Amino acid sequence: MKHGFLSVLGVLIVLASSSWAQSSPLASPEKIQGIYARLLPQIERIPIFDHHAHPGFPDDPDVDAMASPPGSAPLRERDSNPELVAAAKALFNYPYDDLSGEHAKWLVNKKAQLKKEQGTAYFSNLLDKLDIEQGVANRAMMADYLDPKRFVWVFFADAFMWPFDNQKERARNGDEAVYIPLQEKMLHRWMEQEKVKQLPAGFDDYLKFITQTLEDNQKKGGIAMKFEVAYFRSLRFGDPSREPVEAIYRKYISGGVPSEPEYRTFQDFVFRYLIREGGRLHLPVHIHSAVGVGDYFNISESNVMNLENILRDPRYADTVFVLIHGGYPLEREAIWLAAVKNVYMDSSLMEVVMYPAAFKDSLRQWLETFPDKITFGTDSFPYNDALGAEESYWLGVQTGRTGLAAALAEMVATGEVSEAKALEMAQAYLHDTAVSIYPGKVH
Ligand SMILES: [Zn+2]
């Protein structure tokens, strides 16, 4: 009896003394503001590793392995976004308050002048301004104007899935008419690189050609392979056996147009081959997992959840997957995929499409779920004259840092984490977690 009573008393004392640790659903705006004001300057001092971007000048065709046909840009990505004036002021001391006519021309000229003066330092200087220590350059090929000390290459691996006569693929719609020829071009560049004049007649040799390209790209400094396959077909990958796929390859490699089911079956197999090789070679796999630009991008077929059978397949346990753009706008579901040991999230694009107020809410849910599996990226890209790679770096970094500070301030204010823990989470998200994926290759 006595013993029991003491135990109950003990529990009560523990509960009472730890009642500070119970989180509450509400916090006063003043309290959140105060914490935000303390956290933001500390978060601004954390050097960033940018996990996903396409640095480059607008006239550089190697910025991407595909081109965006004119689609409808969401509000924040339009050249009418007034935030772009703030970006131009911060980055180039832009003297005007709007981007109209002659004023916009000042900016174009200023960038051209700096590019000429600074050469390979132009983009490095930009990273310095934003305190990005190192960043991914997800590009068809690396540019000689990007300093390899600051930019690490992530190459595209989609083209191996389109080796046949693609007339049916191109004819599907206006977007594919633009994309598929660029995939053919990319495949030819890999062939040139590997000194392969003609694709081999045997399927085994084709797979060897793929592996050789991956290995050579890795030797050239490639730290990961990227798929933007959602732009070209469904993210639902079947699991065909080798025999029918080999038969499809032998039938069509020297001519003839495969039916859509035949092409998809072949691609299902090659995709799985590529990601398995990614595990063997320690070459992480980046997959575009969000909505996309263009007039025909199929949002339901590109749904990040369609990848679940791949991500949870124990055969690919050695492959590190990075879900680029975090499955947006399904980022709240997608974060649960990061429960898988080898799956990581990237928030790029989310901070450019969403304004900080909305991004803060998404990031908070991520921080409250798998804070050790989320990484920051800008998705910097030369969209247009007003929203160049420069301005999109700025938008991504500003939204990332302020959204992060706001999300963490709310979490501290409601008693979910301490301020010290919040800063640890910030360091992990902005830098450490992504860097840990590429040991010895980035810092
Ligand atoms: Zn991108």
CSV table of C-alpha atoms and ligand atoms in Angstrom, one decimal:
chain,number,residue,atom,x,y,z
A,1,MET,CA,0.0,0.0,0.0
A,2,LYS,CA,2.6,2.4,1.1
A,3,HIS,CA,4.8,1.5,-1.7
A,4,GLY,CA,2.0,2.1,-4.2
A,5,PHE,CA,1.1,5.4,-2.7
A,6,LEU,CA,4.7,6.6,-3.0
A,7,SER,CA,4.8,5.5,-6.7
A,8,VAL,CA,1.7,7.5,-7.4
A,9,LEU,CA,3.2,10.5,-5.6
A,10,GLY,CA,6.4,10.1,-7.6
A,11,VAL,CA,4.5,10.1,-10.9
A,12,LEU,CA,2.7,13.2,-9.8
A,13,ILE,CA,5.9,15.0,-8.9
A,14,VAL,CA,7.4,14.0,-12.3
A,15,LEU,CA,4.3,15.2,-14.1
A,16,ALA,CA,4.3,18.5,-12.2
A,17,SER,CA,7.9,19.2,-12.8
A,18,SER,CA,7.8,18.4,-16.5
A,19,SER,CA,4.5,20.2,-17.2
A,20,TRP,CA,6.6,22.9,-19.0
A,21,ALA,CA,7.2,20.2,-21.7
A,22,GLN,CA,3.5,20.0,-22.7
A,23,SER,CA,2.9,21.8,-25.9
A,24,SER,CA,0.0,24.0,-26.3
A,25,PRO,CA,-2.2,24.7,-29.4
A,26,LEU,CA,-1.9,28.4,-29.2
A,27,ALA,CA,0.8,31.0,-28.6
A,28,SER,CA,0.4,34.8,-28.6
A,29,PRO,CA,1.6,36.6,-31.7
A,30,GLU,CA,3.9,38.7,-29.5
A,31,LYS,CA,5.6,35.6,-28.2
A,32,ILE,CA,6.1,34.2,-31.7
A,33,GLN,CA,7.4,37.5,-33.0
A,34,GLY,CA,9.9,37.7,-30.1
A,35,ILE,CA,11.3,34.2,-30.8
A,36,TYR,CA,11.3,34.9,-34.6
A,37,ALA,CA,13.3,38.0,-34.0
A,38,ARG,CA,15.9,36.0,-32.1
A,39,LEU,CA,16.0,33.0,-34.4
A,40,LEU,CA,16.1,34.8,-37.8
A,41,PRO,CA,19.6,36.4,-37.4
A,42,GLN,CA,21.0,33.1,-36.2
A,43,ILE,CA,19.4,31.2,-39.1
A,44,GLU,CA,20.8,33.9,-41.5
A,45,ARG,CA,24.3,33.0,-40.4
A,46,ILE,CA,24.0,29.3,-41.3
A,47,PRO,CA,25.8,28.7,-44.6
A,48,ILE,CA,23.4,26.8,-47.0
A,49,PHE,CA,23.9,23.7,-49.1
A,50,ASP,CA,21.5,24.2,-52.0
A,51,HIS,CA,20.3,20.7,-52.9
A,52,HIS,CA,18.5,21.6,-56.2
A,53,ALA,CA,19.1,24.3,-58.7
A,54,HIS,CA,19.7,25.0,-62.4
A,55,PRO,CA,22.3,27.8,-62.4
A,56,GLY,CA,22.9,29.3,-65.8
A,57,PHE,CA,22.3,32.2,-68.2
A,58,PRO,CA,19.0,32.3,-70.1
A,59,ASP,CA,20.8,31.7,-73.5
A,60,ASP,CA,22.5,28.5,-72.2
A,61,PRO,CA,20.7,25.4,-73.6
A,62,ASP,CA,22.5,23.1,-71.1
A,63,VAL,CA,20.7,24.6,-68.1
A,64,ASP,CA,18.1,21.7,-68.4
A,65,ALA,CA,17.8,18.6,-70.5
A,66,MET,CA,14.3,19.8,-71.5
A,67,ALA,CA,12.7,23.1,-72.3
A,68,SER,CA,9.6,24.6,-70.9
A,69,PRO,CA,6.9,25.3,-73.4
A,70,PRO,CA,5.0,28.4,-72.6
A,71,GLY,CA,2.5,27.4,-69.8
A,72,SER,CA,0.7,29.4,-67.3
A,73,ALA,CA,3.1,30.4,-64.5
A,74,PRO,CA,1.7,30.7,-61.0
A,75,LEU,CA,1.3,34.2,-59.6
A,76,ARG,CA,4.7,34.5,-57.8
A,77,GLU,CA,6.7,33.2,-60.9
A,78,ARG,CA,5.3,35.9,-63.2
A,79,ASP,CA,7.5,38.7,-64.3
A,80,SER,CA,4.9,41.0,-62.7
A,81,ASN,CA,5.9,39.9,-59.2
A,82,PRO,CA,6.9,43.1,-57.3
A,83,GLU,CA,9.3,41.0,-55.1
A,84,LEU,CA,11.6,40.9,-58.1
A,85,VAL,CA,12.3,44.6,-57.6
A,86,ALA,CA,13.5,43.8,-54.1
A,87,ALA,CA,15.7,40.9,-55.5
A,88,ALA,CA,17.2,43.3,-58.0
A,89,LYS,CA,17.9,45.9,-55.4
A,90,ALA,CA,19.5,43.3,-53.0
A,91,LEU,CA,21.6,41.6,-55.7
A,92,PHE,CA,22.5,44.5,-58.2
A,93,ASN,CA,21.8,47.7,-56.3
A,94,TYR,CA,18.9,48.3,-58.7
A,95,PRO,CA,18.0,52.0,-58.6
A,96,TYR,CA,14.4,51.9,-59.6
A,97,ASP,CA,11.1,50.8,-58.0
A,98,ASP,CA,9.6,48.9,-60.9
A,99,LEU,CA,10.7,46.7,-63.7
A,100,SER,CA,9.0,48.4,-66.6
A,101,GLY,CA,10.6,49.2,-70.0
A,102,GLU,CA,13.8,51.1,-69.7
A,103,HIS,CA,14.2,50.2,-66.1
A,104,ALA,CA,14.2,46.5,-66.9
A,105,LYS,CA,16.7,47.1,-69.6
A,106,TRP,CA,19.1,48.7,-67.0
A,107,LEU,CA,19.0,45.3,-65.2
A,108,VAL,CA,19.6,43.2,-68.3
A,109,ASN,CA,22.6,45.5,-69.1
A,110,LYS,CA,23.9,45.4,-65.6
A,111,LYS,CA,23.9,41.6,-65.5
A,112,ALA,CA,25.6,41.5,-68.9
A,113,GLN,CA,28.3,43.9,-67.7
A,114,LEU,CA,28.9,41.9,-64.5
A,115,LYS,CA,29.0,38.6,-66.4
A,116,LYS,CA,31.7,40.1,-68.7
A,117,GLU,CA,33.7,41.6,-65.8
A,118,GLN,CA,33.5,38.6,-63.4
A,119,GLY,CA,33.5,35.6,-65.7
A,120,THR,CA,33.5,32.3,-63.7
A,121,ALA,CA,33.2,34.4,-60.5
A,122,TYR,CA,29.8,35.7,-61.5
A,123,PHE,CA,27.7,32.8,-60.0
A,124,SER,CA,30.1,32.2,-57.2
A,125,ASN,CA,29.7,35.9,-56.1
A,126,LEU,CA,26.0,35.4,-56.2
A,127,LEU,CA,26.3,32.4,-53.8
A,128,ASP,CA,28.5,34.6,-51.6
A,129,LYS,CA,25.8,37.3,-51.4
A,130,LEU,CA,23.2,34.7,-50.3
A,131,ASP,CA,25.5,32.8,-48.1
A,132,ILE,CA,25.2,29.6,-50.1
A,133,GLU,CA,28.4,27.6,-49.5
A,134,GLN,CA,27.9,25.1,-52.2
A,135,GLY,CA,25.0,24.2,-54.5
A,136,VAL,CA,23.8,21.6,-56.9
A,137,ALA,CA,23.9,22.4,-60.6
A,138,ASN,CA,21.3,20.1,-62.1
A,139,ARG,CA,22.2,20.6,-65.8
A,140,ALA,CA,22.4,18.6,-69.0
A,141,MET,CA,26.2,19.3,-68.9
A,142,MET,CA,28.3,21.5,-66.6
A,143,ALA,CA,29.2,25.0,-67.8
A,144,ASP,CA,32.7,26.3,-67.8
A,145,TYR,CA,31.4,29.5,-66.2
A,146,LEU,CA,30.5,27.6,-63.0
A,147,ASP,CA,33.3,27.1,-60.5
A,148,PRO,CA,33.4,23.4,-59.6
A,149,LYS,CA,34.4,24.3,-56.1
A,150,ARG,CA,31.0,25.9,-55.6
A,151,PHE,CA,28.8,23.9,-57.9
A,152,VAL,CA,28.4,20.1,-58.0
A,153,TRP,CA,26.8,18.4,-61.0
A,154,VAL,CA,23.6,16.4,-60.9
A,155,PHE,CA,23.1,14.9,-64.4
A,156,PHE,CA,19.9,13.7,-66.1
A,157,ALA,CA,19.2,10.0,-66.5
A,158,ASP,CA,15.8,10.0,-68.3
A,159,ALA,CA,17.1,9.7,-71.9
A,160,PHE,CA,18.0,6.0,-71.6
A,161,MET,CA,14.3,5.3,-71.5
A,162,TRP,CA,13.7,6.7,-75.0
A,163,PRO,CA,16.0,4.8,-77.4
A,164,PHE,CA,13.4,3.8,-80.0
A,165,ASP,CA,11.6,5.6,-82.8
A,166,ASN,CA,9.7,8.3,-80.8
A,167,GLN,CA,7.2,9.6,-83.4
A,168,LYS,CA,4.2,8.4,-81.3
A,169,GLU,CA,5.7,9.8,-78.1
A,170,ARG,CA,6.2,13.2,-79.8
A,171,ALA,CA,2.8,13.3,-81.3
A,172,ARG,CA,1.0,12.9,-77.9
A,173,ASN,CA,0.7,16.6,-77.4
A,174,GLY,CA,2.5,20.0,-77.8
A,175,ASP,CA,4.6,19.6,-74.7
A,176,GLU,CA,6.0,16.2,-75.7
A,177,ALA,CA,6.7,17.5,-79.2
A,178,VAL,CA,9.2,19.8,-77.4
A,179,TYR,CA,10.5,17.4,-74.7
A,180,ILE,CA,11.0,14.2,-76.6
A,181,PRO,CA,13.5,15.5,-79.2
A,182,LEU,CA,15.5,16.9,-76.3
A,183,GLN,CA,15.6,13.5,-74.7
A,184,GLU,CA,16.8,12.1,-78.0
A,185,LYS,CA,19.5,14.8,-78.1
A,186,MET,CA,20.6,13.9,-74.6
A,187,LEU,CA,20.8,10.2,-75.4
A,188,HIS,CA,23.0,11.1,-78.4
A,189,ARG,CA,25.3,13.2,-76.2
A,190,TRP,CA,25.8,10.2,-73.9
A,191,MET,CA,26.5,8.1,-77.0
A,192,GLU,CA,29.1,10.6,-78.1
A,193,GLN,CA,30.6,10.8,-74.7
A,194,GLU,CA,30.9,7.0,-74.6
A,195,LYS,CA,32.0,6.8,-78.3
A,196,VAL,CA,29.0,4.6,-79.2
A,197,LYS,CA,28.2,5.2,-82.8
A,198,GLN,CA,25.1,3.1,-82.9
A,199,LEU,CA,23.0,1.7,-80.0
A,200,PRO,CA,23.9,-2.0,-79.6
A,201,ALA,CA,21.7,-4.7,-81.0
A,202,GLY,CA,21.8,-6.7,-77.8
A,203,PHE,CA,20.0,-5.7,-74.6
A,204,ASP,CA,22.8,-6.7,-72.4
A,205,ASP,CA,25.2,-4.3,-74.2
A,206,TYR,CA,22.6,-1.6,-74.0
A,207,LEU,CA,22.5,-2.0,-70.2
A,208,LYS,CA,26.3,-2.0,-70.2
A,209,PHE,CA,26.3,1.3,-72.1
A,210,ILE,CA,24.0,2.8,-69.5
A,211,THR,CA,26.2,1.7,-66.6
A,212,GLN,CA,29.3,3.0,-68.4
A,213,THR,CA,27.7,6.4,-68.8
A,214,LEU,CA,26.7,6.5,-65.1
A,215,GLU,CA,30.2,5.6,-64.1
A,216,ASP,CA,31.8,8.1,-66.4
A,217,ASN,CA,29.5,10.9,-65.2
A,218,GLN,CA,30.4,10.0,-61.7
A,219,LYS,CA,34.1,10.3,-62.6
A,220,LYS,CA,33.4,13.7,-64.2
A,221,GLY,CA,32.1,14.8,-60.8
A,222,GLY,CA,28.4,13.9,-61.0
A,223,ILE,CA,27.1,13.4,-57.4
A,224,ALA,CA,23.6,12.1,-58.3
A,225,MET,CA,21.3,11.3,-61.2
A,226,LYS,CA,18.1,13.2,-61.7
A,227,PHE,CA,14.8,12.0,-63.3
A,228,GLU,CA,12.3,14.5,-64.6
A,229,VAL,CA,10.4,11.6,-66.1
A,230,ALA,CA,7.1,12.9,-64.7
A,231,TYR,CA,7.1,15.3,-67.6
A,232,PHE,CA,7.1,12.5,-70.1
A,233,ARG,CA,5.1,9.6,-68.7
A,234,SER,CA,3.4,8.4,-65.5
A,235,LEU,CA,5.4,7.9,-62.2
A,236,ARG,CA,3.6,4.5,-61.8
A,237,PHE,CA,6.3,2.0,-62.6
A,238,GLY,CA,5.4,-1.6,-63.3
A,239,ASP,CA,7.7,-4.5,-62.5
A,240,PRO,CA,8.2,-6.5,-65.7
A,241,SER,CA,10.5,-9.5,-66.0
A,242,ARG,CA,13.5,-9.3,-68.2
A,243,GLU,CA,12.4,-11.6,-71.1
A,244,PRO,CA,9.6,-9.5,-72.6
A,245,VAL,CA,11.7,-6.3,-72.2
A,246,GLU,CA,14.6,-7.9,-74.0
A,247,ALA,CA,12.2,-8.9,-76.8
A,248,ILE,CA,10.9,-5.3,-77.1
A,249,TYR,CA,14.4,-4.0,-77.2
A,250,ARG,CA,15.5,-6.4,-80.0
A,251,LYS,CA,12.3,-5.7,-81.9
A,252,TYR,CA,12.6,-1.9,-82.0
A,253,ILE,CA,16.2,-0.9,-81.6
A,254,SER,CA,16.8,-0.9,-85.3
A,255,GLY,CA,13.4,0.5,-86.3
A,256,GLY,CA,9.7,0.4,-85.9
A,257,VAL,CA,7.4,2.3,-83.5
A,258,PRO,CA,6.6,0.5,-80.3
A,259,SER,CA,3.0,0.7,-78.9
A,260,GLU,CA,2.5,2.7,-75.8
A,261,PRO,CA,2.2,-0.4,-73.5
A,262,GLU,CA,5.4,-1.8,-75.0
A,263,TYR,CA,7.3,1.4,-74.5
A,264,ARG,CA,6.1,1.8,-71.0
A,265,THR,CA,7.0,-1.8,-70.1
A,266,PHE,CA,10.5,-1.3,-71.5
A,267,GLN,CA,10.8,2.0,-69.5
A,268,ASP,CA,9.6,0.4,-66.3
A,269,PHE,CA,12.5,-2.1,-66.5
A,270,VAL,CA,15.2,0.5,-67.5
A,271,PHE,CA,14.1,2.8,-64.7
A,272,ARG,CA,14.5,0.0,-62.2
A,273,TYR,CA,17.8,-0.9,-63.6
A,274,LEU,CA,19.0,2.7,-63.3
A,275,ILE,CA,17.9,3.1,-59.7
A,276,ARG,CA,19.5,-0.2,-58.8
A,277,GLU,CA,22.7,0.9,-60.3
A,278,GLY,CA,22.3,4.1,-58.3
A,279,GLY,CA,22.5,2.0,-55.2
A,280,ARG,CA,25.5,0.0,-56.4
A,281,LEU,CA,27.5,3.1,-57.4
A,282,HIS,CA,26.5,5.2,-54.4
A,283,LEU,CA,24.9,7.6,-56.8
A,284,PRO,CA,21.7,9.0,-55.2
A,285,VAL,CA,18.6,9.3,-57.3
A,286,HIS,CA,16.8,12.6,-57.5
A,287,ILE,CA,13.2,12.5,-58.8
A,288,HIS,CA,11.0,15.4,-59.8
A,289,SER,CA,8.0,14.7,-57.6
A,290,ALA,CA,5.8,17.9,-57.9
A,291,VAL,CA,3.5,19.6,-60.3
A,292,GLY,CA,5.3,20.8,-63.5
A,293,VAL,CA,5.1,23.5,-66.1
A,294,GLY,CA,3.6,23.1,-69.5
A,295,ASP,CA,0.1,22.8,-70.8
A,296,TYR,CA,-0.2,19.0,-70.6
A,297,PHE,CA,1.6,18.1,-67.4
A,298,ASN,CA,-0.5,15.3,-65.9
A,299,ILE,CA,-0.8,16.0,-62.1
A,300,SER,CA,-2.6,12.8,-61.2
A,301,GLU,CA,-0.1,10.6,-63.1
A,302,SER,CA,2.8,12.5,-61.6
A,303,ASN,CA,1.4,12.1,-58.1
A,304,VAL,CA,4.4,11.5,-55.8
A,305,MET,CA,2.4,8.6,-54.1
A,306,ASN,CA,2.7,6.7,-57.4
A,307,LEU,CA,6.4,6.2,-56.4
A,308,GLU,CA,5.5,4.4,-53.2
A,309,ASN,CA,6.0,0.8,-54.6
A,310,ILE,CA,9.5,1.8,-55.7
A,311,LEU,CA,10.5,3.7,-52.5
A,312,ARG,CA,9.4,0.9,-50.2
A,313,ASP,CA,10.9,-1.9,-52.3
A,314,PRO,CA,13.6,-3.7,-50.3
A,315,ARG,CA,15.5,-4.4,-53.5
A,316,TYR,CA,16.3,-0.7,-53.6
A,317,ALA,CA,17.3,-0.3,-49.9
A,318,ASP,CA,20.8,0.7,-51.0
A,319,THR,CA,19.6,3.5,-53.2
A,320,VAL,CA,19.3,6.9,-51.7
A,321,PHE,CA,16.2,8.7,-53.1
A,322,VAL,CA,15.6,12.5,-52.9
A,323,LEU,CA,12.1,13.6,-53.7
A,324,ILE,CA,12.8,16.9,-55.5
A,325,HIS,CA,10.2,19.6,-54.7
A,326,GLY,CA,8.8,17.4,-51.9
A,327,GLY,CA,5.8,16.1,-53.8
A,328,TYR,CA,4.2,19.6,-53.8
A,329,PRO,CA,1.3,20.3,-53.6
A,330,LEU,CA,1.0,16.9,-51.8
A,331,GLU,CA,4.0,17.7,-49.6
A,332,ARG,CA,1.9,16.9,-46.5
A,333,GLU,CA,1.4,13.3,-47.6
A,334,ALA,CA,4.9,13.0,-49.2
A,335,ILE,CA,6.7,13.7,-46.0
A,336,TRP,CA,5.5,10.3,-44.7
A,337,LEU,CA,7.5,8.6,-47.5
A,338,ALA,CA,10.6,9.9,-45.6
A,339,ALA,CA,9.8,7.3,-43.0
A,340,VAL,CA,11.7,5.0,-45.3
A,341,LYS,CA,15.3,5.0,-44.2
A,342,ASN,CA,16.8,5.9,-47.7
A,343,VAL,CA,14.2,8.5,-48.7
A,344,TYR,CA,14.9,12.3,-48.3
A,345,MET,CA,12.8,15.3,-49.1
A,346,ASP,CA,13.9,18.5,-50.9
A,347,SER,CA,11.8,21.7,-50.6
A,348,SER,CA,13.0,23.5,-53.7
A,349,LEU,CA,10.3,25.1,-55.9
A,350,MET,CA,8.0,25.0,-52.8
A,351,GLU,CA,9.6,28.2,-51.6
A,352,VAL,CA,9.4,29.9,-55.0
A,353,VAL,CA,5.8,28.9,-55.8
A,354,MET,CA,4.5,29.5,-52.2
A,355,TYR,CA,4.8,32.8,-50.5
A,356,PRO,CA,6.6,32.7,-47.1
A,357,ALA,CA,3.3,32.7,-45.1
A,358,ALA,CA,2.2,29.5,-46.8
A,359,PHE,CA,5.6,27.9,-47.0
A,360,LYS,CA,6.0,28.3,-43.3
A,361,ASP,CA,3.0,26.1,-42.6
A,362,SER,CA,4.2,23.3,-44.9
A,363,LEU,CA,7.7,23.4,-43.5
A,364,ARG,CA,6.4,23.3,-40.0
A,365,GLN,CA,4.6,20.1,-40.7
A,366,TRP,CA,7.8,18.6,-42.2
A,367,LEU,CA,9.8,19.8,-39.2
A,368,GLU,CA,7.3,18.2,-36.8
A,369,THR,CA,7.4,14.9,-38.7
A,370,PHE,CA,10.9,13.9,-40.0
A,371,PRO,CA,13.1,16.9,-39.3
A,372,ASP,CA,16.2,14.7,-40.0
A,373,LYS,CA,15.1,13.9,-43.5
A,374,ILE,CA,14.4,17.3,-45.0
A,375,THR,CA,16.7,19.4,-47.1
A,376,PHE,CA,16.7,22.8,-48.6
A,377,GLY,CA,17.0,23.7,-52.4
A,378,THR,CA,16.2,26.8,-54.4
A,379,ASP,CA,15.3,25.4,-57.8
A,380,SER,CA,17.0,28.5,-59.2
A,381,PHE,CA,16.4,28.6,-62.9
A,382,PRO,CA,16.5,31.3,-65.7
A,383,TYR,CA,12.8,31.6,-66.1
A,384,ASN,CA,12.8,35.0,-67.9
A,385,ASP,CA,14.6,38.3,-67.9
A,386,ALA,CA,13.0,39.5,-64.7
A,387,LEU,CA,13.1,36.2,-62.9
A,388,GLY,CA,16.5,34.9,-63.8
A,389,ALA,CA,18.6,32.3,-62.0
A,390,GLU,CA,19.9,35.2,-59.9
A,391,GLU,CA,16.5,36.4,-58.7
A,392,SER,CA,15.2,32.8,-58.1
A,393,TYR,CA,18.2,32.1,-55.9
A,394,TRP,CA,17.3,35.2,-53.9
A,395,LEU,CA,13.6,34.3,-53.7
A,396,GLY,CA,14.3,30.7,-52.6
A,397,VAL,CA,16.8,31.7,-50.0
A,398,GLN,CA,14.7,34.6,-48.6
A,399,THR,CA,11.6,32.4,-48.4
A,400,GLY,CA,13.6,29.5,-47.0
A,401,ARG,CA,15.2,31.4,-44.2
A,402,THR,CA,12.2,33.5,-43.2
A,403,GLY,CA,9.8,30.6,-43.5
A,404,LEU,CA,12.1,28.4,-41.5
A,405,ALA,CA,12.5,31.0,-38.7
A,406,ALA,CA,8.7,31.5,-38.6
A,407,ALA,CA,7.9,27.8,-38.5
A,408,LEU,CA,10.5,27.2,-35.7
A,409,ALA,CA,9.3,30.3,-33.8
A,410,GLU,CA,5.8,28.8,-33.7
A,411,MET,CA,7.1,25.5,-32.6
A,412,VAL,CA,9.2,27.1,-29.8
A,413,ALA,CA,6.3,29.3,-28.7
A,414,THR,CA,3.8,26.4,-28.4
A,415,GLY,CA,6.4,24.4,-26.4
A,416,GLU,CA,7.2,21.8,-29.0
A,417,VAL,CA,10.9,22.3,-29.1
A,418,SER,CA,13.5,24.4,-27.2
A,419,GLU,CA,15.3,27.3,-29.1
A,420,ALA,CA,18.5,25.3,-29.0
A,421,LYS,CA,16.7,22.3,-30.6
A,422,ALA,CA,15.1,24.6,-33.2
A,423,LEU,CA,18.6,25.9,-34.3
A,424,GLU,CA,19.8,22.3,-34.6
A,425,MET,CA,16.9,21.6,-36.9
A,426,ALA,CA,17.7,24.7,-38.9
A,427,GLN,CA,21.3,23.7,-39.3
A,428,ALA,CA,20.2,20.2,-40.4
A,429,TYR,CA,17.7,21.4,-42.9
A,430,LEU,CA,19.8,24.2,-44.5
A,431,HIS,CA,23.0,22.3,-44.7
A,432,ASP,CA,23.9,19.1,-42.7
A,433,THR,CA,21.3,16.6,-43.8
A,434,ALA,CA,21.9,17.1,-47.6
A,435,VAL,CA,25.7,17.1,-47.1
A,436,SER,CA,25.5,13.8,-45.2
A,437,ILE,CA,24.0,12.1,-48.3
A,438,TYR,CA,27.3,12.6,-50.3
A,439,PRO,CA,30.1,11.8,-47.9
A,440,GLY,CA,33.4,13.2,-49.0
A,441,LYS,CA,32.0,14.8,-52.1
A,442,VAL,CA,30.4,18.0,-50.8
A,443,HIS,CA,30.7,20.1,-47.7
B,1,ZN,ZN,14.5,21.9,-60.9
